[in-house]
Every structure is written in C-alpha cells, then in structure tokens.
mmCIF file of C-alpha atoms in Angstrom:
data_model
loop_
_atom_site.group_PDB
_atom_site.id
_atom_site.type_symbol
_atom_site.label_atom_id
_atom_site.label_comp_id
_atom_site.label_asym_id
_atom_site.label_seq_id
_atom_site.Cartn_x
_atom_site.Cartn_y
_atom_site.Cartn_z
ATOM 1 C CA MET A 1 20.167 -6.743 -4.088
ATOM 2 C CA MET A 2 21.465 -3.864 -6.137
ATOM 3 C CA ALA A 3 19.433 -0.831 -6.984
ATOM 4 C CA GLN A 4 20.939 1.906 -9.092
ATOM 5 C CA ARG A 5 18.318 4.538 -8.471
ATOM 6 C CA VAL A 6 18.814 5.514 -4.885
ATOM 7 C CA GLU A 7 19.028 9.253 -5.322
ATOM 8 C CA GLY A 8 17.286 11.408 -2.754
ATOM 9 C CA GLY A 9 15.568 9.374 -0.113
ATOM 10 C CA ALA A 10 14.560 9.573 3.496
ATOM 11 C CA ASP A 11 16.411 11.351 6.255
ATOM 12 C CA GLU A 12 18.212 8.822 8.466
ATOM 13 C CA ARG A 13 16.914 10.486 11.612
ATOM 14 C CA ASP A 14 13.358 10.163 10.367
ATOM 15 C CA VAL A 15 13.905 6.503 9.577
ATOM 16 C CA ARG A 16 15.257 5.955 13.089
ATOM 17 C CA ARG A 17 12.351 7.791 14.680
ATOM 18 C CA ALA A 18 9.826 5.954 12.528
ATOM 19 C CA ARG A 19 11.438 2.708 13.562
ATOM 20 C CA GLU A 20 10.763 3.700 17.149
ATOM 21 C CA GLY A 21 7.126 4.369 16.382
ATOM 22 C CA ASP A 22 7.043 8.050 15.463
ATOM 23 C CA ALA A 23 4.255 8.384 12.891
ATOM 24 C CA GLU A 24 5.131 11.966 12.009
ATOM 25 C CA ALA A 25 8.649 10.924 11.131
ATOM 26 C CA PHE A 26 7.194 8.105 9.092
ATOM 27 C CA GLU A 27 5.108 10.622 7.189
ATOM 28 C CA ARG A 28 8.303 12.417 6.198
ATOM 29 C CA VAL A 29 9.762 9.096 5.129
ATOM 30 C CA TYR A 30 6.650 8.494 3.071
ATOM 31 C CA ARG A 31 6.886 11.911 1.435
ATOM 32 C CA ALA A 32 10.503 11.305 0.508
ATOM 33 C CA CYS A 33 10.037 7.795 -0.848
ATOM 34 C CA ALA A 34 6.497 7.732 -2.254
ATOM 35 C CA PRO A 35 7.393 8.869 -5.786
ATOM 36 C CA ARG A 36 9.807 6.021 -6.276
ATOM 37 C CA VAL A 37 7.553 3.371 -4.746
ATOM 38 C CA HIS A 38 4.534 4.613 -6.647
ATOM 39 C CA SER A 39 6.464 4.700 -9.908
ATOM 40 C CA LEU A 40 7.646 1.151 -9.325
ATOM 41 C CA ALA A 41 4.118 -0.042 -8.551
ATOM 42 C CA ARG A 42 2.670 1.795 -11.527
ATOM 43 C CA ARG A 43 5.226 0.350 -13.911
ATOM 44 C CA MET A 44 5.124 -3.162 -12.509
ATOM 45 C CA ALA A 45 1.417 -3.607 -11.915
ATOM 46 C CA GLY A 46 -0.293 -0.923 -13.922
ATOM 47 C CA PRO A 47 -1.718 2.504 -13.091
ATOM 48 C CA GLY A 48 -4.958 1.087 -11.725
ATOM 49 C CA ARG A 49 -3.273 -0.695 -8.851
ATOM 50 C CA ALA A 50 -0.452 1.680 -8.067
ATOM 51 C CA ASP A 51 -2.212 3.581 -5.281
ATOM 52 C CA ASP A 52 -3.303 0.464 -3.400
ATOM 53 C CA LEU A 53 0.084 -1.162 -3.765
ATOM 54 C CA THR A 54 1.850 1.975 -2.580
ATOM 55 C CA GLN A 55 -0.315 2.043 0.522
ATOM 56 C CA ASP A 56 0.358 -1.630 1.138
ATOM 57 C CA VAL A 57 4.097 -1.110 0.773
ATOM 58 C CA PHE A 58 4.197 1.670 3.356
ATOM 59 C CA LEU A 59 1.913 -0.184 5.769
ATOM 60 C CA ARG A 60 4.153 -3.215 5.446
ATOM 61 C CA ALA A 61 7.212 -1.030 5.886
ATOM 62 C CA TRP A 62 5.761 0.413 9.094
ATOM 63 C CA ASP A 63 5.174 -3.100 10.399
ATOM 64 C CA LYS A 64 8.636 -4.272 9.417
ATOM 65 C CA LEU A 65 10.617 -1.201 10.392
ATOM 66 C CA PRO A 66 11.551 -2.550 13.839
ATOM 67 C CA SER A 67 13.478 -5.284 12.042
ATOM 68 C CA PHE A 68 15.389 -2.796 9.871
ATOM 69 C CA ARG A 69 18.916 -2.742 11.256
ATOM 70 C CA GLY A 70 20.453 -0.204 8.947
ATOM 71 C CA GLU A 71 22.770 -2.715 7.314
ATOM 72 C CA ALA A 72 21.605 -1.534 3.903
ATOM 73 C CA ARG A 73 20.354 1.841 2.776
ATOM 74 C CA PHE A 74 16.773 2.355 3.871
ATOM 75 C CA GLU A 75 15.734 3.048 0.282
ATOM 76 C CA THR A 76 17.248 -0.249 -0.819
ATOM 77 C CA TRP A 77 15.444 -2.072 1.994
ATOM 78 C CA LEU A 78 12.168 -0.375 1.156
ATOM 79 C CA HIS A 79 12.602 -1.058 -2.533
ATOM 80 C CA ARG A 80 13.231 -4.739 -1.946
ATOM 81 C CA LEU A 81 10.161 -4.898 0.244
ATOM 82 C CA ALA A 82 8.144 -3.156 -2.466
ATOM 83 C CA VAL A 83 9.305 -5.475 -5.247
ATOM 84 C CA ASN A 84 8.580 -8.562 -3.147
ATOM 85 C CA LEU A 85 5.154 -7.315 -2.170
ATOM 86 C CA ILE A 86 4.215 -6.324 -5.705
ATOM 87 C CA LEU A 87 5.330 -9.657 -7.106
ATOM 88 C CA THR A 88 3.608 -11.548 -4.286
ATOM 89 C CA VAL A 89 0.351 -9.739 -4.807
ATOM 90 C CA ARG A 90 0.567 -10.423 -8.492
ATOM 91 C CA ALA A 91 1.271 -14.088 -7.997
ATOM 92 C CA ARG A 92 -1.663 -14.375 -5.595
ATOM 93 C CA ASP A 93 -4.032 -12.603 -7.903
ATOM 94 C CA ARG A 94 -2.482 -13.430 -11.199
ATOM 95 C CA ARG A 95 -5.491 -13.720 -13.408
ATOM 96 C CA ARG A 96 -6.997 -10.409 -12.473
ATOM 97 C CA ALA A 97 -3.644 -8.699 -12.542
ATOM 98 C CA GLU A 98 -2.813 -10.078 -15.960
ATOM 99 C CA ARG A 99 -6.004 -8.641 -17.348
ATOM 100 C CA GLU A 100 -5.174 -5.246 -15.958
ATOM 101 C CA VAL A 101 -1.600 -5.269 -17.111
ATOM 102 C CA GLU A 102 -2.317 -6.603 -20.561
ATOM 103 C CA ARG A 103 -5.206 -4.252 -21.163
ATOM 104 C CA PRO A 104 -3.975 -1.778 -23.767
ATOM 105 C CA VAL A 105 -6.281 0.966 -22.574
ATOM 106 C CA ALA A 106 -4.821 0.859 -19.078
ATOM 107 C CA LEU A 107 -2.657 3.838 -19.807
ATOM 108 C CA GLU A 108 -5.573 5.888 -21.004
ATOM 109 C CA SER A 109 -7.163 5.564 -17.604
ATOM 110 C CA ALA A 110 -4.030 6.689 -15.830
ATOM 111 C CA PRO A 111 -4.607 9.938 -14.009
ATOM 112 C CA ALA A 112 -2.937 12.965 -15.480
ATOM 113 C CA ARG A 113 0.124 14.045 -13.532
ATOM 114 C CA ALA A 114 2.025 17.233 -13.542
ATOM 115 C CA ALA A 115 5.728 17.669 -14.121
ATOM 116 C CA PRO A 116 6.944 14.626 -16.065
ATOM 117 C CA PRO A 117 8.566 15.654 -19.336
ATOM 118 C CA GLY A 118 6.899 14.673 -22.572
ATOM 119 C CA TRP A 119 9.402 12.049 -23.480
ATOM 120 C CA ALA A 120 8.846 10.356 -20.124
ATOM 121 C CA LEU A 121 5.111 10.207 -20.704
ATOM 122 C CA ASP A 122 5.683 8.683 -24.130
ATOM 123 C CA PHE A 123 8.076 6.234 -22.608
ATOM 124 C CA GLU A 124 5.634 5.278 -19.860
ATOM 125 C CA ALA A 125 2.923 4.825 -22.492
ATOM 126 C CA ALA A 126 5.066 2.412 -24.441
ATOM 127 C CA LEU A 127 6.046 0.667 -21.227
ATOM 128 C CA ALA A 128 2.437 0.241 -20.124
ATOM 129 C CA ALA A 129 1.619 -1.499 -23.396
ATOM 130 C CA LEU A 130 4.299 -4.184 -22.993
ATOM 131 C CA PRO A 131 3.286 -7.756 -22.208
ATOM 132 C CA ALA A 132 3.247 -8.288 -18.467
ATOM 133 C CA ARG A 133 6.286 -10.496 -18.004
ATOM 134 C CA ALA A 134 8.460 -8.547 -20.407
ATOM 135 C CA ARG A 135 7.427 -5.343 -18.700
ATOM 136 C CA ARG A 136 8.325 -6.558 -15.228
ATOM 137 C CA VAL A 137 11.734 -7.761 -16.374
ATOM 138 C CA PHE A 138 12.358 -4.512 -18.224
ATOM 139 C CA VAL A 139 11.352 -2.412 -15.206
ATOM 140 C CA LEU A 140 13.497 -4.389 -12.818
ATOM 141 C CA TYR A 141 16.555 -4.582 -15.090
ATOM 142 C CA ASP A 142 16.687 -1.399 -17.120
ATOM 143 C CA ILE A 143 14.882 0.996 -14.781
ATOM 144 C CA GLU A 144 15.617 -0.386 -11.339
ATOM 145 C CA GLY A 145 19.032 -1.902 -11.931
ATOM 146 C CA TYR A 146 18.528 -5.456 -10.736
ATOM 147 C CA THR A 147 20.613 -8.279 -12.201
ATOM 148 C CA HIS A 148 19.133 -11.131 -14.195
ATOM 149 C CA GLU A 149 19.974 -13.495 -11.356
ATOM 150 C CA GLU A 150 18.035 -11.343 -8.886
ATOM 151 C CA ILE A 151 15.101 -10.990 -11.257
ATOM 152 C CA ALA A 152 15.030 -14.705 -11.934
ATOM 153 C CA ALA A 153 14.962 -15.441 -8.206
ATOM 154 C CA ALA A 154 12.286 -12.860 -7.483
ATOM 155 C CA MET A 155 10.011 -13.836 -10.345
ATOM 156 C CA GLY A 156 10.574 -17.570 -10.253
ATOM 157 C CA ILE A 157 11.936 -17.779 -13.796
ATOM 158 C CA SER A 158 15.262 -18.825 -15.295
ATOM 159 C CA VAL A 159 18.081 -16.391 -15.992
ATOM 160 C CA GLY A 160 17.759 -17.209 -19.678
ATOM 161 C CA THR A 161 14.072 -16.317 -19.621
ATOM 162 C CA SER A 162 14.861 -13.057 -17.909
ATOM 163 C CA LYS A 163 17.374 -12.193 -20.628
ATOM 164 C CA SER A 164 15.063 -13.146 -23.462
ATOM 165 C CA GLN A 165 12.176 -11.185 -21.948
ATOM 166 C CA LEU A 166 14.415 -8.158 -21.575
ATOM 167 C CA HIS A 167 15.408 -8.309 -25.224
ATOM 168 C CA ARG A 168 11.788 -8.741 -26.238
ATOM 169 C CA ALA A 169 10.799 -5.737 -24.148
ATOM 170 C CA ARG A 170 13.566 -3.542 -25.567
ATOM 171 C CA MET A 171 12.647 -4.436 -29.133
ATOM 172 C CA LEU A 172 8.987 -3.666 -28.483
ATOM 173 C CA MET A 173 9.904 -0.389 -26.828
ATOM 174 C CA ARG A 174 12.031 0.489 -29.833
ATOM 175 C CA GLU A 175 9.125 -0.124 -32.167
ATOM 176 C CA ARG A 176 6.731 1.937 -30.085
ATOM 177 C CA LEU A 177 9.063 4.843 -29.590
ATOM 178 C CA ARG A 178 10.119 5.238 -33.223
ATOM 179 C CA MET B 1 18.674 -5.962 -44.369
ATOM 180 C CA HIS B 2 19.785 -6.737 -40.865
ATOM 181 C CA ASP B 3 20.984 -10.073 -39.567
ATOM 182 C CA ASP B 4 18.399 -11.634 -37.234
ATOM 183 C CA HIS B 5 21.018 -13.633 -35.394
ATOM 184 C CA VAL B 6 22.952 -10.500 -34.569
ATOM 185 C CA VAL B 7 19.835 -8.559 -33.612
ATOM 186 C CA ASP B 8 18.851 -11.334 -31.229
ATOM 187 C CA GLU B 9 22.159 -10.869 -29.473
ATOM 188 C CA LEU B 10 22.164 -7.107 -29.301
ATOM 189 C CA SER B 11 20.739 -6.861 -25.781
ATOM 190 C CA ALA B 12 23.304 -9.313 -24.470
ATOM 191 C CA TRP B 13 25.997 -7.376 -26.312
ATOM 192 C CA LEU B 14 24.778 -4.079 -24.867
ATOM 193 C CA ASP B 15 24.855 -5.529 -21.359
ATOM 194 C CA GLY B 16 28.289 -7.083 -21.784
ATOM 195 C CA ASP B 17 26.891 -10.582 -21.466
ATOM 196 C CA LEU B 18 28.427 -12.029 -24.616
ATOM 197 C CA PRO B 19 31.671 -13.996 -24.536
ATOM 198 C CA PRO B 20 34.538 -11.870 -25.892
ATOM 199 C CA GLY B 21 34.811 -13.787 -29.132
ATOM 200 C CA ARG B 22 31.131 -13.491 -29.887
ATOM 201 C CA ALA B 23 31.066 -9.838 -28.901
ATOM 202 C CA GLN B 24 33.824 -9.190 -31.434
ATOM 203 C CA VAL B 25 31.797 -10.883 -34.159
ATOM 204 C CA VAL B 26 28.790 -8.689 -33.334
ATOM 205 C CA GLU B 27 30.893 -5.528 -33.349
ATOM 206 C CA ASP B 28 32.466 -6.404 -36.652
ATOM 207 C CA HIS B 29 29.013 -6.930 -38.096
ATOM 208 C CA LEU B 30 27.727 -3.641 -36.738
ATOM 209 C CA ARG B 31 30.551 -1.787 -38.460
ATOM 210 C CA ALA B 32 29.550 -3.322 -41.762
ATOM 211 C CA CYS B 33 25.733 -3.331 -41.475
ATOM 212 C CA GLU B 34 23.859 -0.057 -41.183
ATOM 213 C CA ALA B 35 20.537 -1.737 -40.475
ATOM 214 C CA CYS B 36 21.851 -3.662 -37.495
ATOM 215 C CA ALA B 37 23.808 -0.639 -36.316
ATOM 216 C CA ALA B 38 20.577 1.363 -36.343
ATOM 217 C CA VAL B 39 18.843 -1.271 -34.249
ATOM 218 C CA ALA B 40 21.757 -1.258 -31.806
ATOM 219 C CA ALA B 41 21.590 2.518 -31.551
ATOM 220 C CA ASP B 42 17.851 2.384 -30.888
ATOM 221 C CA LEU B 43 18.228 -0.256 -28.189
ATOM 222 C CA THR B 44 20.977 1.772 -26.565
ATOM 223 C CA ARG B 45 18.673 4.765 -26.507
ATOM 224 C CA VAL B 46 15.822 2.721 -25.011
ATOM 225 C CA ARG B 47 18.127 1.484 -22.278
ATOM 226 C CA ASP B 48 19.497 4.952 -21.571
ATOM 227 C CA LEU B 49 16.042 6.509 -21.430
ATOM 228 C CA ALA B 50 14.923 3.798 -19.029
ATOM 229 C CA ARG B 51 17.817 4.561 -16.739
ATOM 230 C CA SER B 52 16.993 8.251 -16.662
ATOM 231 C CA LEU B 53 13.224 7.901 -16.372
ATOM 232 C CA PRO B 54 12.026 10.224 -13.609
ATOM 233 C CA ASP B 55 9.834 8.998 -10.771
ATOM 234 C CA TRP B 56 6.678 10.742 -9.736
ATOM 235 C CA GLY B 57 4.191 10.018 -7.057
ATOM 236 C CA PRO B 58 0.459 9.497 -6.900
ATOM 237 C CA GLU B 59 -1.861 12.242 -8.045
ATOM 238 C CA GLY B 60 -3.647 12.351 -4.707
ATOM 239 C CA ASP B 61 -2.193 12.261 -1.234
ATOM 240 C CA LEU B 62 -2.191 8.677 0.033
ATOM 241 C CA TRP B 63 -0.800 9.572 3.429
ATOM 242 C CA PRO B 64 -4.101 10.147 5.279
ATOM 243 C CA LEU B 65 -5.234 6.635 4.405
ATOM 244 C CA ILE B 66 -1.896 5.125 5.327
ATOM 245 C CA ARG B 67 -1.778 7.027 8.583
ATOM 246 C CA SER B 68 -5.243 5.904 9.587
ATOM 247 C CA GLU B 69 -4.164 2.303 9.229
ATOM 248 C CA LEU B 70 -0.850 2.349 11.035
ATOM 249 C CA ARG B 71 -1.009 -0.346 13.663
ATOM 250 C CA ARG B 72 2.252 -0.503 15.534
ATOM 251 C CA PRO B 73 1.929 1.154 18.952
ATOM 252 C CA SER B 74 3.693 4.460 18.844
ATOM 253 C CA GLY B 75 6.482 5.338 21.211
ATOM 254 C CA GLY B 76 6.186 9.009 20.399
ATOM 255 C CA ALA B 77 3.657 11.635 21.208
ATOM 256 C CA ASP B 78 1.559 10.810 18.203
ATOM 257 C CA GLU B 79 -0.368 7.756 19.285
ATOM 258 C CA VAL B 80 -1.839 6.871 15.929
ATOM 259 C CA GLY B 81 -4.683 4.428 16.170
ATOM 260 C CA VAL B 82 -4.096 3.664 19.839
ATOM 261 C CA ILE B 83 -6.782 4.071 22.452
ATOM 262 C CA ASP B 84 -6.536 2.896 26.014
ATOM 263 C CA LEU B 85 -9.085 0.116 26.049
ATOM 264 C CA THR B 86 -9.176 -0.064 29.837
ATOM 265 C CA ARG B 87 -10.522 3.448 29.861
ATOM 266 C CA ARG B 88 -13.629 2.103 28.240
ATOM 267 C CA LEU B 89 -14.075 -0.875 30.480
ATOM 268 C CA ARG B 90 -14.813 0.945 33.681
ATOM 269 C CA PRO B 91 -18.175 0.122 35.309
ATOM 270 C CA ARG B 92 -21.160 1.935 34.062
ATOM 271 C CA VAL B 93 -22.670 4.601 36.203
ATOM 272 C CA PRO B 94 -26.175 5.989 36.135
ATOM 273 C CA ARG B 95 -26.576 8.749 33.619
ATOM 274 C CA PRO B 96 -26.934 12.108 35.242
ATOM 275 C CA ALA B 97 -29.831 14.186 34.086
ATOM 276 C CA GLY B 98 -27.421 16.531 32.481
ATOM 277 C CA SER B 99 -27.147 19.079 29.806
ATOM 278 C CA GLY B 100 -27.083 18.502 26.110
ATOM 279 C CA ALA B 101 -23.308 18.676 26.220
ATOM 280 C CA LEU B 102 -23.126 15.849 28.706
ATOM 281 C CA ARG B 103 -25.492 13.825 26.658
ATOM 282 C CA ARG B 104 -23.447 14.419 23.543
ATOM 283 C CA ALA B 105 -20.325 13.383 25.413
ATOM 284 C CA ALA B 106 -22.050 10.203 26.547
ATOM 285 C CA ILE B 107 -23.110 9.437 23.011
ATOM 286 C CA ILE B 108 -19.677 10.042 21.626
ATOM 287 C CA ALA B 109 -18.217 7.758 24.286
ATOM 288 C CA ALA B 110 -20.798 5.145 23.429
ATOM 289 C CA VAL B 111 -19.936 5.382 19.766
ATOM 290 C CA ALA B 112 -16.280 5.059 20.611
ATOM 291 C CA LEU B 113 -16.960 1.957 22.658
ATOM 292 C CA PHE B 114 -18.767 0.303 19.801
ATOM 293 C CA SER B 115 -16.175 1.338 17.336
ATOM 294 C CA GLY B 116 -14.044 -1.151 19.243
ATOM 295 C CA ALA B 117 -10.535 -1.149 20.556
ATOM 296 C CA ALA B 118 -7.770 1.008 19.366
ATOM 297 C CA ALA B 119 -6.463 -0.219 16.126
ATOM 298 C CA TRP B 120 -9.628 -0.633 14.167
ATOM 299 C CA THR B 121 -11.188 2.704 14.834
ATOM 300 C CA ALA B 122 -11.621 5.312 12.129
ATOM 301 C CA ARG B 123 -9.444 8.322 12.744
ATOM 302 C CA PRO B 124 -12.206 10.946 12.797
ATOM 303 C CA LEU B 125 -13.766 8.936 15.554
ATOM 304 C CA LEU B 126 -10.512 8.917 17.466
ATOM 305 C CA GLU B 127 -10.315 12.639 17.292
ATOM 306 C CA ALA B 128 -13.934 13.024 18.326
ATOM 307 C CA GLU B 129 -13.391 10.720 21.240
ATOM 308 C CA ARG B 130 -10.231 12.507 22.354
ATOM 309 C CA ALA B 131 -11.969 15.844 22.124
ATOM 310 C CA ALA B 132 -14.984 14.518 23.964
ATOM 311 C CA SER B 133 -12.822 12.919 26.640
ATOM 312 C CA ALA B 134 -10.800 16.071 27.122
ATOM 313 C CA GLY B 135 -13.879 18.240 27.382
ATOM 314 C CA ALA B 136 -15.747 15.830 29.608
ATOM 315 C CA ALA B 137 -12.821 15.594 32.001
ATOM 316 C CA VAL B 138 -13.303 19.216 32.872
ATOM 317 C CA GLU B 139 -17.014 19.474 32.606
ATOM 318 C CA ALA B 140 -18.224 16.147 33.919
ATOM 319 C CA PRO B 141 -15.739 13.265 34.157
ATOM 320 C CA ARG B 142 -18.335 10.587 34.584
ATOM 321 C CA ALA B 143 -20.009 11.441 31.326
ATOM 322 C CA ALA B 144 -17.282 9.574 29.481
ATOM 323 C CA LEU B 145 -18.326 6.348 31.182
ATOM 324 C CA ARG B 146 -21.502 6.069 29.158
ATOM 325 C CA SER B 147 -22.182 3.093 26.982
ATOM 326 C CA VAL B 148 -24.710 2.218 24.324
ATOM 327 C CA ALA B 149 -26.707 0.565 27.085
ATOM 328 C CA ASP B 150 -27.296 3.979 28.549
ATOM 329 C CA VAL B 151 -28.997 4.988 25.361
ATOM 330 C CA ASP B 152 -30.819 1.699 24.922
ATOM 331 C CA PRO B 153 -30.484 -0.832 27.814
ATOM 332 C CA ALA B 154 -31.744 -3.622 25.595
ATOM 333 C CA LEU B 155 -28.583 -3.306 23.517
ATOM 334 C CA GLY B 156 -26.158 -3.657 26.405
ATOM 335 C CA ALA B 157 -25.448 -7.287 25.605
ATOM 336 C CA TYR B 158 -23.610 -6.220 22.491
ATOM 337 C CA GLU B 159 -20.909 -4.530 24.517
ATOM 338 C CA ASP B 160 -19.414 -7.713 25.892
ATOM 339 C CA GLU B 161 -19.714 -9.388 22.526
ATOM 340 C CA VAL B 162 -17.864 -6.598 20.766
ATOM 341 C CA ARG B 163 -15.100 -6.515 23.371
ATOM 342 C CA THR B 164 -14.618 -10.274 23.262
ATOM 343 C CA LEU B 165 -14.499 -10.359 19.485
ATOM 344 C CA ARG B 166 -12.200 -7.368 19.392
ATOM 345 C CA ARG B 167 -9.682 -9.068 21.638
ATOM 346 C CA ALA B 168 -9.821 -12.212 19.542
ATOM 347 C CA LEU B 169 -9.307 -10.180 16.405
ATOM 348 C CA ASP B 170 -6.457 -8.131 17.814
ATOM 349 C CA GLU B 171 -4.698 -11.277 18.932
ATOM 350 C CA HIS B 172 -4.298 -12.550 15.371
ATOM 351 C CA ARG B 173 -4.778 -9.486 13.215
ATOM 352 C CA ASP B 174 -1.182 -9.557 11.962
ATOM 353 C CA ARG B 175 -2.127 -12.649 10.009
ATOM 354 C CA LEU B 176 -4.442 -10.665 7.781
ATOM 355 C CA SER B 177 -3.102 -8.942 4.707
ATOM 356 C CA PRO B 178 -3.066 -5.130 4.602
ATOM 357 C CA THR B 179 -5.659 -5.255 1.844
ATOM 358 C CA THR B 180 -7.987 -7.370 3.974
ATOM 359 C CA VAL B 181 -7.468 -5.062 6.921
ATOM 360 C CA ARG B 182 -8.268 -2.074 4.758
ATOM 361 C CA VAL B 183 -11.518 -3.596 3.515
ATOM 362 C CA LEU B 184 -12.453 -4.570 7.042
ATOM 363 C CA GLU B 185 -11.746 -1.125 8.389
ATOM 364 C CA ARG B 186 -13.722 0.587 5.706
ATOM 365 C CA ASN B 187 -16.704 -1.609 6.483
ATOM 366 C CA LEU B 188 -16.344 -1.061 10.200
ATOM 367 C CA ALA B 189 -16.117 2.662 9.636
ATOM 368 C CA LEU B 190 -19.349 2.590 7.648
ATOM 369 C CA ILE B 191 -21.111 0.662 10.390
ATOM 370 C CA ASP B 192 -19.711 2.975 13.033
ATOM 371 C CA ARG B 193 -21.065 5.906 11.130
ATOM 372 C CA ALA B 194 -24.523 4.302 11.087
ATOM 373 C CA ILE B 195 -24.271 3.697 14.848
ATOM 374 C CA GLU B 196 -23.162 7.246 15.434
ATOM 375 C CA GLU B 197 -26.013 8.656 13.409
ATOM 376 C CA SER B 198 -28.555 6.486 15.174
ATOM 377 C CA LEU B 199 -27.269 7.518 18.581
ATOM 378 C CA ALA B 200 -27.255 11.159 17.621
ATOM 379 C CA ALA B 201 -30.800 10.920 16.320
ATOM 380 C CA LEU B 202 -31.913 9.175 19.507
ATOM 381 C CA THR B 203 -30.873 12.182 21.553
ATOM 382 C CA ASP B 204 -33.588 14.123 19.802
ATOM 383 C CA ASP B 205 -36.095 11.326 19.512
ATOM 384 C CA PRO B 206 -35.370 8.786 22.272
ATOM 385 C CA GLY B 207 -38.632 6.939 21.853
ATOM 386 C CA SER B 208 -38.303 6.226 18.148
ATOM 387 C CA ALA B 209 -38.804 2.526 17.482
ATOM 388 C CA PHE B 210 -37.342 3.010 14.044
ATOM 389 C CA LEU B 211 -34.114 4.485 15.413
ATOM 390 C CA HIS B 212 -33.794 1.762 18.045
ATOM 391 C CA GLY B 213 -34.283 -0.847 15.363
ATOM 392 C CA HIS B 214 -31.769 0.844 13.114
ATOM 393 C CA LEU B 215 -29.240 0.976 15.936
ATOM 394 C CA ARG B 216 -29.798 -2.687 16.766
ATOM 395 C CA GLU B 217 -29.365 -3.664 13.145
ATOM 396 C CA ALA B 218 -26.077 -1.743 12.879
ATOM 397 C CA LEU B 219 -24.779 -3.318 16.061
ATOM 398 C CA GLU B 220 -25.702 -6.777 14.832
ATOM 399 C CA ARG B 221 -23.881 -6.080 11.595
ATOM 400 C CA LYS B 222 -20.822 -5.008 13.502
ATOM 401 C CA VAL B 223 -20.842 -8.091 15.702
ATOM 402 C CA ARG B 224 -21.276 -10.301 12.663
ATOM 403 C CA LEU B 225 -18.432 -8.624 10.793
ATOM 404 C CA LEU B 226 -16.122 -8.789 13.795
ATOM 405 C CA ARG B 227 -16.970 -12.438 14.327
ATOM 406 C CA GLU B 228 -16.155 -13.300 10.728
ATOM 407 C CA ALA B 229 -12.964 -11.251 10.784
ATOM 408 C CA ALA B 230 -11.808 -12.799 14.051
ATOM 409 C CA ALA B 231 -12.427 -16.278 12.652
ATOM 410 C CA ALA B 232 -10.563 -15.413 9.450
ATOM 411 C CA ALA B 233 -7.623 -14.039 11.409
ATOM 412 C CA GLU B 234 -7.513 -17.044 13.695
ATOM 413 C CA ASN B 235 -7.618 -19.490 10.804
ATOM 414 C CA ALA B 236 -5.043 -17.632 8.711
ATOM 415 C CA ALA B 237 -1.779 -19.395 9.335
#
C-alpha cells in the first residue's frame, strides 16, 4: 500500500527496541508518529474520536510489533494498521460514527491547537464538513496518497465509487474554500 | 457557462485517469472555456493543498494512558504493567503487631493483591506497590505478605475468587478490543480506589461496621466485574 506522506518518522533503533518490549523506546516511537496518526484519525473519523482512535492504534501497534519484520517502512506499516483500525471501528459502530462525522458542528467542538497555519485550519474546517464517505475517500486519496484500488478494497466499495466520491469531495471543498 | 460533462471529468483528468483521446478533448475545451478552466484551477489547488496539509497531534498528551495499558511483557528494564503474581501468592503469615509503617505496607500489599494480576492494575498502584515492596524488604520483609484477610478475615474468601477470575481473564484477554479493555480497566481502577480508601480508613477505625461493609461491597463489585469480563473474553471468538 502506498503512502506519500512518510516524512519524519520513528528512529529504526527505537522501533527495534519497542519490538523487543522496550516501552521507553515505544514512547519515542509514539512521539514521532502521533501527529500523523492523530491527524489521520481526526480527518477520517472526526475530532471527537481522534484521541481514542489514536490510543487504540498505538495499543494495537504495541501488540502487533513482534510481527513487524521490517519489510516495509515502519511508518507505512503503522499507517496501514491505523487505516484498517479506523475503518473497522467505523464499520462496527457505523450509525454512531455517521452521526458524529455528519454533524456540521463537529469542527466547532474541536480543541484549539497551536501551530497550524490559517489556511490549514480553513482547509480542515471544510474537510470536516464533507459527507462521511466522500471525506474518507478524499483523505485517503488526496492527503494520504492511496490509490483508488486500495481505497476500494479497504472501504468495501467499487473503484468507480471511489473516483466519484473523490470528485464530489473536491467539488465541495472548492465551494467551501472559495 | 461551463460544460457539466467536462467538469464531471476534471478529477479524472487531473489524476491522469482519462484515456488519451478523452483527455485531449478536455484540454481543448479548457483552452476555450474560462469557466471550466477556473474550475480546473480550483480543483488543482484543492488537491495541492491536500497534499501539503500539515499533521499535528492531539492537544493533550495521550502517552500516559497508552503506557498504562501496554500489555505485552517487556524484555527491557521498564516492566510496564507486569507484576510477579507468584510474589502475591505466598502463604499468609500472622500480622506482627508492628508500627504504622508496617501496617501501611500491609494495606498497600493487600490493595495490590485485590487490584489483581499484573496487566490490569492501574499504574499508580503499581508504583505504590513497588515502593512499598522495596521499603518493606528492608524494614520488614514479611509485611508484604499481608492480604485483605488480615484486615478483615471475613473477606478472605474473595482472594481466591479474584485470583481464579484473573487467570481466566488473562487467558483470553487478547480477544477483547482495546476499547473494551480500556473501559474495564477504568472501572477496575475506580473499584481499586474504593478498596484502597476503605483499607486506609480501617487502619484508623478498624471496628467500623460501615467501613467493613463498604470494603465488602467494593470487593463484591470487583468480583462481579471480573466474572463478567472473564466470561466476555472467553466467549469472544
């Protein structure tokens, strides 16, 4: 699975030590990777669930680390795990999640964060207001760099649906950012 | 006025998904139609902004919660969430008529016992137990052998029940989702706190029927919760 945004990331030695059970090394891995995982969770599932999902991702990663063989970049492995977990949680709890994602005021309840530039906040606001399916496709394709085939497989939709949802999302983003 | 058919294809065109012939038609149209060209420019900007969107993490620090729930036995010096259960299963010994410090150590050990085996224990309790164990080893090693039964013999039966349920739970706990585990741990931590407070209060007022009743109630809650959790874990395929 391809991910374009793999800048930064965890130190390989820390990943190896965490794999062997070193919790302090895993903390450093967490510190290095949390912004990306949290951003993914926030964009995919909404600000209200991002913290819980981020915790779940890192707990799952800790459990699964012994099976990580280093055949892919750790960040890619972690990202795949995060996407699968987020989509699985959403599928399992779809009705509640849909309400949260579709709720237009969700962004207003997002905690204030330091550092992001103004345009990014505007962009995230427009993103948060997208319909759930279009938003997930947009996040995975335009932000995370997955292909339509990968998105279709992960979300259980057709490639054509993925493409049409992407176009819908881009058009809505265009309207909201003008 | 833009052409809806062309606009509908602009994302595919941007992503290089159109057949060459169709892509040429779209490009020819964009050169002639300002409205459609403006839409194409906007979509390009949306895509480019998405690709350069910065990541940022949670407002608060999630690590303490994550760390308290790490389960995999550690191979390093930092044994997160791991307590040697056998250390708690040694035979009880009569409580020496000791100092307040010894009594506190006994109570802390008793709390640790009822907080259960390793993985489910709240971290502050782990630290308290380690500190108590370390101190007691120098001052009075046998103080760490205390159990709740030493504080209230009528409650001794809960010890075996908790240990049995804990083993059953640990055997299948991987079947529970992290979210379920988190809810369970939070509830156990709350009950443990109630047990700890009751035990601490009983050091000052050992004859209090209210405190004994409160302690019994907390222990019953813990047994009930562990029983339900163990059953859920066992039944979760």
